[in-house]
């Protein structure tokens, strides 16, 4: 099996910033509540008419440039998203067209906030067994399109953005281990009930706000902590390492209190945890993707460092990945 690594990263965040102060004018909430309960100060919101593929393409172009790879050399595009432009075709196909990446096989992955980690795992398997040479993996979301702006328990949490990575064969290091898990018995904890084949769109589904995110946050909190800690421990063991060997952790950015609880469970120094939740909120699959990109650009990840990606989301799904840079 070939060694596979990340050879370029990129991101794109929409221009518009929605602060906690802005939200105070929209629902019964406060900057103090949002900051202390979640760690979020502001989030980005896509412009009217901007779709997920638009964000994905911009992040992809940045990643291709960073990798020094031309679009026609990409032979696999995987987009992790739960907010595609439309039900079909896939966002990956729309990205392919916009990039003129005519040689790529394209599909989307629905694994919510763990989507970017799932997509890295799938792409690395394509490359490891020789089915692809250069893969473009993107986590892109416009969660503002499925956010109920009248529901204070969810609308303060989410944001929009996209992050991308180019995966190729590497001579040394690369992805040392991956670990994925799912539990469909908890599907009810976090979902958008309408708009699919179970509950197609009708006047009634629109009026009853069933096209928006419904979340049982309190119940999810514990599940998130346990699943992320379990996934991190499992993947580190699989890589033949100890948690202390990790130089930087890129966790999913749902809540700073979840991340702290995971770090405590694993005995990890909080200085080794990368956070961008304060600026962007929870962007589902785009959270780990943008955090990885920013950590590289800020010099927090250097050659030879061991990086842990650790994510959890609706499904329920969780996934972790150890990469030697
Ligand atoms: N502003 C002010 N008060 C709010 C509020 C807001 N935006 N949202 C909820 N509240 C209130 C609630 O009504 C409740 O009031 P009550 O005690 O009078 O009933 C109180 O705050 C506590 O609500 P609760 O839901 O228990 O808060 P919490 O501490 O659990 O925090 C979340 C809520 C959503 C931030 C937290 O549960 C969470 O992060 N959950 C996990 C999210 C997650 O992992 N998602 C999956 C991956 S994407």
mmCIF file of C-alpha atoms and ligand atoms in Angstrom:
data_model
loop_
_atom_site.group_PDB
_atom_site.id
_atom_site.type_symbol
_atom_site.label_atom_id
_atom_site.label_comp_id
_atom_site.label_asym_id
_atom_site.label_seq_id
_atom_site.Cartn_x
_atom_site.Cartn_y
_atom_site.Cartn_z
ATOM 1 C CA UNK A 1 0.000 0.000 0.000
ATOM 2 C CA UNK A 2 1.224 3.492 -0.860
ATOM 3 C CA UNK A 3 1.827 6.137 1.818
ATOM 4 C CA UNK A 4 -0.676 8.996 1.498
ATOM 5 C CA UNK A 5 -0.307 12.534 2.824
ATOM 6 C CA UNK A 6 -1.761 16.028 2.583
ATOM 7 C CA UNK A 7 0.327 18.130 0.189
ATOM 8 C CA UNK A 8 -1.733 21.347 0.130
ATOM 9 C CA UNK A 9 -4.502 23.103 2.058
ATOM 10 C CA UNK A 10 -6.862 26.018 1.377
ATOM 11 C CA UNK A 11 -9.943 27.719 2.773
ATOM 12 C CA UNK A 12 -12.601 30.272 1.981
ATOM 13 C CA UNK A 13 -14.789 32.154 4.436
ATOM 14 C CA UNK A 14 -17.655 34.404 3.314
ATOM 15 C CA UNK A 15 -17.153 38.125 3.929
ATOM 16 C CA UNK A 16 -20.197 38.811 6.100
ATOM 17 C CA UNK A 17 -19.620 38.608 9.858
ATOM 18 C CA UNK A 18 -22.514 38.023 12.259
ATOM 19 C CA UNK A 19 -21.497 38.856 15.839
ATOM 20 C CA UNK A 20 -23.081 37.851 19.123
ATOM 21 C CA UNK A 21 -24.176 41.492 19.461
ATOM 22 C CA UNK A 22 -26.046 41.149 16.142
ATOM 23 C CA UNK A 23 -27.773 38.006 17.455
ATOM 24 C CA UNK A 24 -28.842 39.859 20.619
ATOM 25 C CA UNK A 25 -31.036 41.960 18.311
ATOM 26 C CA UNK A 26 -32.558 38.888 16.623
ATOM 27 C CA UNK A 27 -33.377 36.477 19.496
ATOM 28 C CA UNK A 28 -33.511 36.486 23.311
ATOM 29 C CA UNK A 29 -29.814 35.798 23.942
ATOM 30 C CA UNK A 30 -26.665 37.544 25.147
ATOM 31 C CA UNK A 31 -23.002 37.712 24.210
ATOM 32 C CA UNK A 32 -22.253 36.524 27.740
ATOM 33 C CA UNK A 33 -24.432 33.363 27.371
ATOM 34 C CA UNK A 34 -23.072 32.463 23.945
ATOM 35 C CA UNK A 35 -19.436 33.079 24.931
ATOM 36 C CA UNK A 36 -19.498 31.180 28.214
ATOM 37 C CA UNK A 37 -21.666 28.258 26.970
ATOM 38 C CA UNK A 38 -20.015 27.776 23.563
ATOM 39 C CA UNK A 39 -16.855 29.880 23.092
ATOM 40 C CA UNK A 40 -18.317 31.497 19.948
ATOM 41 C CA UNK A 41 -17.983 35.266 19.378
ATOM 42 C CA UNK A 42 -18.883 35.575 15.707
ATOM 43 C CA UNK A 43 -19.575 33.521 12.586
ATOM 44 C CA UNK A 44 -19.464 34.050 8.799
ATOM 45 C CA UNK A 45 -22.636 34.108 6.697
ATOM 46 C CA UNK A 46 -22.732 33.412 2.957
ATOM 47 C CA UNK A 47 -23.991 36.187 0.680
ATOM 48 C CA UNK A 48 -27.421 35.980 -0.934
ATOM 49 C CA UNK A 49 -27.080 33.791 -4.001
ATOM 50 C CA UNK A 50 -23.806 32.226 -2.809
ATOM 51 C CA UNK A 51 -24.013 28.403 -2.738
ATOM 52 C CA UNK A 52 -21.842 25.722 -1.148
ATOM 53 C CA UNK A 53 -20.123 24.899 -4.446
ATOM 54 C CA UNK A 54 -19.023 28.566 -4.701
ATOM 55 C CA UNK A 55 -17.319 28.348 -1.305
ATOM 56 C CA UNK A 56 -15.933 24.889 -2.107
ATOM 57 C CA UNK A 57 -14.401 26.042 -5.412
ATOM 58 C CA UNK A 58 -12.631 28.997 -3.773
ATOM 59 C CA UNK A 59 -11.157 26.796 -1.033
ATOM 60 C CA UNK A 60 -10.180 24.192 -3.650
ATOM 61 C CA UNK A 61 -8.338 26.748 -5.799
ATOM 62 C CA UNK A 62 -6.328 27.832 -2.748
ATOM 63 C CA UNK A 63 -5.490 24.200 -1.896
ATOM 64 C CA UNK A 64 -4.439 23.408 -5.483
ATOM 65 C CA UNK A 65 -2.178 26.459 -5.520
ATOM 66 C CA UNK A 66 -0.691 25.485 -2.169
ATOM 67 C CA UNK A 67 -0.047 21.945 -3.465
ATOM 68 C CA UNK A 68 1.317 23.184 -6.804
ATOM 69 C CA UNK A 69 -1.058 20.841 -8.660
ATOM 70 C CA UNK A 70 -3.118 21.684 -11.742
ATOM 71 C CA UNK A 71 -6.861 20.938 -11.751
ATOM 72 C CA UNK A 72 -6.504 18.488 -14.654
ATOM 73 C CA UNK A 73 -4.119 16.400 -12.517
ATOM 74 C CA UNK A 74 -6.848 15.812 -9.918
ATOM 75 C CA UNK A 75 -8.502 12.418 -10.471
ATOM 76 C CA UNK A 76 -10.777 12.309 -7.406
ATOM 77 C CA UNK A 77 -12.970 15.021 -5.847
ATOM 78 C CA UNK A 78 -14.874 14.303 -2.640
ATOM 79 C CA UNK A 79 -17.007 17.011 -1.037
ATOM 80 C CA UNK A 80 -18.215 16.476 2.517
ATOM 81 C CA UNK A 81 -21.378 18.515 3.030
ATOM 82 C CA UNK A 82 -24.871 18.421 4.498
ATOM 83 C CA UNK A 83 -25.905 21.646 2.753
ATOM 84 C CA UNK A 84 -25.404 20.894 -0.968
ATOM 85 C CA UNK A 85 -26.459 23.418 -3.638
ATOM 86 C CA UNK A 86 -29.382 21.081 -4.424
ATOM 87 C CA UNK A 87 -30.390 17.466 -3.732
ATOM 88 C CA UNK A 88 -28.519 16.377 -6.843
ATOM 89 C CA UNK A 89 -26.210 16.495 -8.725
ATOM 90 C CA UNK A 90 -23.408 16.318 -6.188
ATOM 91 C CA UNK A 91 -21.463 19.401 -5.155
ATOM 92 C CA UNK A 92 -18.320 17.514 -6.195
ATOM 93 C CA UNK A 93 -19.546 17.454 -9.827
ATOM 94 C CA UNK A 94 -20.266 21.202 -9.700
ATOM 95 C CA UNK A 95 -16.783 21.816 -8.301
ATOM 96 C CA UNK A 96 -15.275 19.649 -11.045
ATOM 97 C CA UNK A 97 -16.960 21.752 -13.716
ATOM 98 C CA UNK A 98 -15.956 25.077 -12.145
ATOM 99 C CA UNK A 99 -12.320 23.933 -11.855
ATOM 100 C CA UNK A 100 -12.231 22.251 -15.286
ATOM 101 C CA UNK A 101 -10.996 19.132 -13.499
ATOM 102 C CA UNK A 102 -12.270 16.854 -16.251
ATOM 103 C CA UNK A 103 -10.204 13.819 -15.203
ATOM 104 C CA UNK A 104 -11.751 13.470 -11.749
ATOM 105 C CA UNK A 105 -14.232 10.964 -10.320
ATOM 106 C CA UNK A 106 -16.639 13.023 -8.184
ATOM 107 C CA UNK A 107 -19.017 12.332 -5.318
ATOM 108 C CA UNK A 108 -20.252 13.796 -2.026
ATOM 109 C CA UNK A 109 -20.120 12.319 1.453
ATOM 110 C CA UNK A 110 -22.861 12.861 4.027
ATOM 111 C CA UNK A 111 -21.196 12.489 7.401
ATOM 112 C CA UNK A 112 -22.132 15.848 8.922
ATOM 113 C CA UNK A 113 -19.458 17.353 11.176
ATOM 114 C CA UNK A 114 -17.203 14.305 10.753
ATOM 115 C CA UNK A 115 -17.480 14.586 6.957
ATOM 116 C CA UNK A 116 -14.018 16.009 6.300
ATOM 117 C CA UNK A 117 -12.359 13.213 8.309
ATOM 118 C CA UNK A 118 -14.536 10.592 6.554
ATOM 119 C CA UNK A 119 -13.587 12.076 3.173
ATOM 120 C CA UNK A 120 -9.868 12.036 4.025
ATOM 121 C CA UNK A 121 -10.154 8.367 4.972
ATOM 122 C CA UNK A 122 -11.988 7.444 1.745
ATOM 123 C CA UNK A 123 -9.639 9.456 -0.484
ATOM 124 C CA UNK A 124 -6.558 8.002 1.197
ATOM 125 C CA UNK A 125 -7.849 4.489 0.487
ATOM 126 C CA UNK A 126 -8.344 5.345 -3.220
ATOM 127 C CA UNK A 127 -4.741 6.568 -3.402
ATOM 128 C CA UNK A 128 -3.242 3.819 -1.236
ATOM 129 C CA UNK A 129 -4.572 1.088 -3.521
ATOM 130 C CA UNK A 130 -3.600 2.963 -6.691
ATOM 131 C CA UNK A 131 -7.127 3.900 -7.887
ATOM 132 C CA UNK A 132 -6.290 7.646 -7.713
ATOM 133 C CA UNK A 133 -3.121 9.714 -7.744
ATOM 134 C CA UNK A 134 -4.226 13.173 -6.586
ATOM 135 C CA UNK A 135 -7.424 13.721 -4.600
ATOM 136 C CA UNK A 136 -9.167 16.957 -3.700
ATOM 137 C CA UNK A 137 -11.068 16.678 -0.420
ATOM 138 C CA UNK A 138 -13.357 19.525 0.614
ATOM 139 C CA UNK A 139 -15.504 20.270 3.669
ATOM 140 C CA UNK A 140 -17.997 23.002 2.732
ATOM 141 C CA UNK A 141 -21.200 24.215 4.384
ATOM 142 C CA UNK A 142 -23.769 26.984 4.329
ATOM 143 C CA UNK A 143 -25.426 26.066 7.603
ATOM 144 C CA UNK A 144 -27.130 29.477 7.664
ATOM 145 C CA UNK A 145 -29.449 28.062 4.953
ATOM 146 C CA UNK A 146 -30.845 25.424 7.366
ATOM 147 C CA UNK A 147 -30.633 27.492 10.559
ATOM 148 C CA UNK A 148 -33.867 28.603 12.234
ATOM 149 C CA UNK A 149 -33.134 32.251 12.973
ATOM 150 C CA UNK A 150 -36.029 32.287 15.478
ATOM 151 C CA UNK A 151 -34.598 29.424 17.574
ATOM 152 C CA UNK A 152 -32.070 30.775 20.069
ATOM 153 C CA UNK A 153 -31.000 27.282 21.136
ATOM 154 C CA UNK A 154 -29.465 26.599 17.701
ATOM 155 C CA UNK A 155 -29.064 29.834 15.711
ATOM 156 C CA UNK A 156 -26.193 31.105 17.844
ATOM 157 C CA UNK A 157 -24.093 28.041 17.051
ATOM 158 C CA UNK A 158 -23.618 27.752 13.309
ATOM 159 C CA UNK A 159 -21.725 29.439 10.479
ATOM 160 C CA UNK A 160 -20.649 29.090 6.842
ATOM 161 C CA UNK A 161 -17.283 28.281 5.273
ATOM 162 C CA UNK A 162 -15.148 25.842 3.318
ATOM 163 C CA UNK A 163 -11.765 24.162 3.649
ATOM 164 C CA UNK A 164 -9.915 21.894 1.249
ATOM 165 C CA UNK A 165 -6.934 19.566 1.131
ATOM 166 C CA UNK A 166 -5.023 17.876 -1.688
ATOM 167 C CA UNK A 167 -3.982 14.288 -0.956
ATOM 168 C CA UNK A 168 -1.247 12.435 -2.847
ATOM 169 C CA UNK A 169 1.321 9.708 -2.406
ATOM 170 C CA UNK A 170 4.174 10.804 -0.116
ATOM 171 C CA UNK A 171 7.609 9.270 0.491
ATOM 172 C CA UNK A 172 7.517 9.491 4.275
ATOM 173 C CA UNK A 173 5.060 10.302 7.052
ATOM 174 C CA UNK A 174 1.534 11.025 5.830
ATOM 175 C CA UNK A 175 -1.648 9.463 7.215
ATOM 176 C CA UNK A 176 -0.570 7.015 9.909
ATOM 177 C CA UNK A 177 -4.027 5.783 10.953
ATOM 178 C CA UNK A 178 -7.746 6.543 10.652
ATOM 179 C CA UNK A 179 -10.700 5.454 12.785
ATOM 180 C CA UNK A 180 -14.394 5.911 11.909
ATOM 181 C CA UNK A 181 -17.554 5.020 13.824
ATOM 182 C CA UNK A 182 -21.341 5.498 13.602
ATOM 183 C CA UNK A 183 -24.478 4.987 15.697
ATOM 184 C CA UNK A 184 -27.699 5.385 13.702
ATOM 185 C CA UNK A 185 -29.866 4.690 16.767
ATOM 186 C CA UNK A 186 -29.214 8.308 17.816
ATOM 187 C CA UNK A 187 -30.225 9.860 14.478
ATOM 188 C CA UNK A 188 -33.033 11.824 16.158
ATOM 189 C CA UNK A 189 -30.675 13.971 18.246
ATOM 190 C CA UNK A 190 -29.669 16.210 15.348
ATOM 191 C CA UNK A 191 -31.450 16.503 12.009
ATOM 192 C CA UNK A 192 -33.271 18.568 9.404
ATOM 193 C CA UNK A 193 -36.595 16.657 9.322
ATOM 194 C CA UNK A 194 -38.129 17.844 6.034
ATOM 195 C CA UNK A 195 -37.056 18.179 2.425
ATOM 196 C CA UNK A 196 -36.132 14.535 1.865
ATOM 197 C CA UNK A 197 -38.232 11.553 0.746
ATOM 198 C CA UNK A 198 -39.616 10.982 4.278
ATOM 199 C CA UNK A 199 -41.152 14.445 4.480
ATOM 200 C CA UNK A 200 -41.085 16.201 1.108
ATOM 201 C CA UNK A 201 -41.553 19.972 1.081
ATOM 202 C CA UNK A 202 -45.152 21.169 1.466
ATOM 203 C CA UNK A 203 -46.716 24.429 2.685
ATOM 204 C CA UNK A 204 -47.170 22.704 6.037
ATOM 205 C CA UNK A 205 -43.506 21.642 6.400
ATOM 206 C CA UNK A 206 -42.419 25.181 5.600
ATOM 207 C CA UNK A 207 -44.896 26.785 8.006
ATOM 208 C CA UNK A 208 -43.932 24.395 10.807
ATOM 209 C CA UNK A 209 -40.235 25.211 10.229
ATOM 210 C CA UNK A 210 -39.315 21.588 9.540
ATOM 211 C CA UNK A 211 -36.611 22.515 7.027
ATOM 212 C CA UNK A 212 -34.381 23.811 9.789
ATOM 213 C CA UNK A 213 -31.886 22.138 12.137
ATOM 214 C CA UNK A 214 -33.513 20.452 15.152
ATOM 215 C CA UNK A 215 -31.029 19.607 17.869
ATOM 216 C CA UNK A 216 -31.201 18.052 21.342
ATOM 217 C CA UNK A 217 -27.994 19.804 22.354
ATOM 218 C CA UNK A 218 -27.867 18.716 25.945
ATOM 219 C CA UNK A 219 -28.054 15.007 25.094
ATOM 220 C CA UNK A 220 -25.536 15.438 22.273
ATOM 221 C CA UNK A 221 -22.993 17.123 24.491
ATOM 222 C CA UNK A 222 -22.104 13.959 26.454
ATOM 223 C CA UNK A 223 -22.199 11.789 23.328
ATOM 224 C CA UNK A 224 -19.798 14.196 21.616
ATOM 225 C CA UNK A 225 -17.294 14.168 24.483
ATOM 226 C CA UNK A 226 -17.306 10.363 24.787
ATOM 227 C CA UNK A 227 -17.171 9.651 21.045
ATOM 228 C CA UNK A 228 -14.391 12.171 20.355
ATOM 229 C CA UNK A 229 -12.290 10.904 23.267
ATOM 230 C CA UNK A 230 -12.843 7.276 22.206
ATOM 231 C CA UNK A 231 -12.012 7.991 18.556
ATOM 232 C CA UNK A 232 -8.858 9.916 19.490
ATOM 233 C CA UNK A 233 -7.602 7.188 21.797
ATOM 234 C CA UNK A 234 -8.390 4.450 19.260
ATOM 235 C CA UNK A 235 -6.654 6.162 16.344
ATOM 236 C CA UNK A 236 -3.590 7.063 18.393
ATOM 237 C CA UNK A 237 -3.297 3.402 19.508
ATOM 238 C CA UNK A 238 -3.769 2.260 15.903
ATOM 239 C CA UNK A 239 -0.887 4.531 14.864
ATOM 240 C CA UNK A 240 1.283 2.926 17.564
ATOM 241 C CA UNK A 241 1.552 6.234 19.453
ATOM 242 C CA UNK A 242 0.504 7.772 22.764
ATOM 243 C CA UNK A 243 -1.632 10.912 23.172
ATOM 244 C CA UNK A 244 1.494 12.690 24.460
ATOM 245 C CA UNK A 245 3.134 12.116 21.042
ATOM 246 C CA UNK A 246 0.562 14.360 19.340
ATOM 247 C CA UNK A 247 1.902 17.847 18.538
ATOM 248 C CA UNK A 248 -1.416 19.441 17.583
ATOM 249 C CA UNK A 249 -5.061 18.378 17.822
ATOM 250 C CA UNK A 250 -7.570 19.738 15.286
ATOM 251 C CA UNK A 251 -10.936 18.976 16.886
ATOM 252 C CA UNK A 252 -14.400 19.583 15.460
ATOM 253 C CA UNK A 253 -15.444 23.029 16.662
ATOM 254 C CA UNK A 254 -18.977 22.568 18.068
ATOM 255 C CA UNK A 255 -18.424 23.881 21.571
ATOM 256 C CA UNK A 256 -15.259 24.907 23.411
ATOM 257 C CA UNK A 257 -16.533 23.099 26.519
ATOM 258 C CA UNK A 258 -16.779 19.821 24.554
ATOM 259 C CA UNK A 259 -13.201 20.298 23.327
ATOM 260 C CA UNK A 260 -11.905 21.021 26.855
ATOM 261 C CA UNK A 261 -13.685 17.943 28.242
ATOM 262 C CA UNK A 262 -12.140 15.753 25.508
ATOM 263 C CA UNK A 263 -8.670 17.203 26.199
ATOM 264 C CA UNK A 264 -9.108 16.489 29.913
ATOM 265 C CA UNK A 265 -10.207 12.889 29.282
ATOM 266 C CA UNK A 266 -7.138 12.299 27.107
ATOM 267 C CA UNK A 267 -4.751 14.124 29.426
ATOM 268 C CA UNK A 268 -3.863 16.566 26.642
ATOM 269 C CA UNK A 269 -2.326 19.974 27.246
ATOM 270 C CA UNK A 270 -4.815 22.625 26.027
ATOM 271 C CA UNK A 271 -1.928 24.450 24.269
ATOM 272 C CA UNK A 272 -1.888 21.518 21.852
ATOM 273 C CA UNK A 273 -5.501 22.099 20.792
ATOM 274 C CA UNK A 274 -6.214 24.302 17.772
ATOM 275 C CA UNK A 275 -9.353 26.450 17.999
ATOM 276 C CA UNK A 276 -11.117 28.640 15.449
ATOM 277 C CA UNK A 277 -14.620 28.347 16.961
ATOM 278 C CA UNK A 278 -14.466 31.884 18.384
ATOM 279 C CA UNK A 279 -14.278 33.355 14.839
ATOM 280 C CA UNK A 280 -16.485 30.959 12.889
ATOM 281 C CA UNK A 281 -18.798 28.947 15.181
ATOM 282 C CA UNK A 282 -19.696 25.403 14.133
ATOM 283 C CA UNK A 283 -19.345 24.981 10.360
ATOM 284 C CA UNK A 284 -19.876 21.198 10.389
ATOM 285 C CA UNK A 285 -17.527 19.530 7.870
ATOM 286 C CA UNK A 286 -15.829 22.879 7.172
ATOM 287 C CA UNK A 287 -14.706 23.291 10.800
ATOM 288 C CA UNK A 288 -11.895 20.712 10.821
ATOM 289 C CA UNK A 289 -11.054 21.587 7.194
ATOM 290 C CA UNK A 290 -10.539 25.313 7.870
ATOM 291 C CA UNK A 291 -8.867 24.689 11.230
ATOM 292 C CA UNK A 292 -6.312 22.403 9.575
ATOM 293 C CA UNK A 293 -5.655 24.999 6.873
ATOM 294 C CA UNK A 294 -5.242 27.856 9.361
ATOM 295 C CA UNK A 295 -2.999 25.801 11.653
ATOM 296 C CA UNK A 296 -0.674 25.132 8.689
ATOM 297 C CA UNK A 297 -0.714 28.760 7.494
ATOM 298 C CA UNK A 298 -0.027 30.089 11.018
ATOM 299 C CA UNK A 299 2.967 27.767 11.393
ATOM 300 C CA UNK A 300 1.319 25.776 14.176
ATOM 301 C CA UNK A 301 2.008 22.628 12.109
ATOM 302 C CA UNK A 302 5.616 22.130 11.015
ATOM 303 C CA UNK A 303 7.380 19.422 9.028
ATOM 304 C CA UNK A 304 7.600 16.262 11.125
ATOM 305 C CA UNK A 305 4.737 17.208 13.470
ATOM 306 C CA UNK A 306 2.112 14.618 14.349
ATOM 307 C CA UNK A 307 -1.416 16.001 13.932
ATOM 308 C CA UNK A 308 -4.673 14.501 15.200
ATOM 309 C CA UNK A 309 -8.001 15.320 13.517
ATOM 310 C CA UNK A 310 -10.983 14.394 15.696
ATOM 311 C CA UNK A 311 -14.641 15.000 14.771
ATOM 312 C CA UNK A 312 -18.199 14.121 15.748
ATOM 313 C CA UNK A 313 -21.608 14.912 14.304
ATOM 314 C CA UNK A 314 -25.154 14.052 13.274
ATOM 315 C CA UNK A 315 -25.808 10.421 12.461
ATOM 316 C CA UNK A 316 -24.321 9.955 14.912
ATOM 317 C CA UNK A 317 -20.898 9.693 13.321
ATOM 318 C CA UNK A 318 -17.364 10.198 14.555
ATOM 319 C CA UNK A 319 -13.930 9.946 13.027
ATOM 320 C CA UNK A 320 -10.289 10.589 13.800
ATOM 321 C CA UNK A 321 -7.086 10.586 11.829
ATOM 322 C CA UNK A 322 -3.372 10.821 12.706
ATOM 323 C CA UNK A 323 -1.147 12.517 10.151
ATOM 324 C CA UNK A 324 2.629 12.979 10.270
ATOM 325 C CA UNK A 325 3.329 16.250 8.472
HETATM 326 N N1 LIG B 1 -29.255 32.354 24.866
HETATM 327 C C1 LIG B 1 -29.673 32.368 26.142
HETATM 328 N N2 LIG B 1 -30.183 31.285 26.746
HETATM 329 C C2 LIG B 1 -30.255 30.147 26.030
HETATM 330 C C3 LIG B 1 -29.835 30.065 24.705
HETATM 331 C C4 LIG B 1 -29.322 31.240 24.115
HETATM 332 N N3 LIG B 1 -28.885 31.270 22.852
HETATM 333 N N4 LIG B 1 -30.037 28.797 24.261
HETATM 334 C C5 LIG B 1 -30.547 28.114 25.274
HETATM 335 N N5 LIG B 1 -30.705 28.916 26.356
HETATM 336 C C6 LIG B 1 -31.214 28.585 27.676
HETATM 337 C C7 LIG B 1 -32.134 27.403 27.657
HETATM 338 O O1 LIG B 1 -33.453 27.796 27.337
HETATM 339 C C8 LIG B 1 -32.006 26.902 29.063
HETATM 340 O O2 LIG B 1 -32.823 27.707 29.904
HETATM 341 P P1 LIG B 1 -33.623 27.058 31.145
HETATM 342 O O3 LIG B 1 -32.566 26.493 32.047
HETATM 343 O O4 LIG B 1 -34.353 28.230 31.694
HETATM 344 O O5 LIG B 1 -34.495 26.003 30.538
HETATM 345 C C9 LIG B 1 -30.562 27.198 29.435
HETATM 346 O O6 LIG B 1 -30.126 28.183 28.493
HETATM 347 C C10 LIG B 1 -29.659 25.990 29.352
HETATM 348 O O7 LIG B 1 -29.899 25.336 28.114
HETATM 349 P P2 LIG B 1 -29.117 24.047 27.718
HETATM 350 O O8 LIG B 1 -29.607 23.561 26.379
HETATM 351 O O9 LIG B 1 -29.112 23.070 28.853
HETATM 352 O O10 LIG B 1 -27.659 24.653 27.553
HETATM 353 P P3 LIG B 1 -26.298 23.915 27.405
HETATM 354 O O11 LIG B 1 -25.376 24.342 28.462
HETATM 355 O O12 LIG B 1 -26.468 22.430 27.169
HETATM 356 O O13 LIG B 1 -25.745 24.535 26.047
HETATM 357 C C11 LIG B 1 -25.504 23.885 23.738
HETATM 358 C C12 LIG B 1 -26.459 24.336 24.843
HETATM 359 C C13 LIG B 1 -26.291 23.633 22.488
HETATM 360 C C14 LIG B 1 -24.509 24.991 23.524
HETATM 361 C C15 LIG B 1 -24.782 22.595 24.201
HETATM 362 O O14 LIG B 1 -25.721 21.682 24.664
HETATM 363 C C16 LIG B 1 -23.995 21.927 23.087
HETATM 364 O O15 LIG B 1 -22.990 22.437 22.648
HETATM 365 N N6 LIG B 1 -24.407 20.713 22.707
HETATM 366 C C17 LIG B 1 -23.678 19.863 21.773
HETATM 367 C C18 LIG B 1 -23.634 20.374 20.390
HETATM 368 C C19 LIG B 1 -23.036 19.320 19.525
HETATM 369 O O16 LIG B 1 -22.190 18.554 19.934
HETATM 370 N N7 LIG B 1 -23.499 19.185 18.338
HETATM 371 C C20 LIG B 1 -23.136 18.035 17.572
HETATM 372 C C21 LIG B 1 -21.994 18.217 16.725
HETATM 373 S S1 LIG B 1 -22.328 19.393 15.533
#
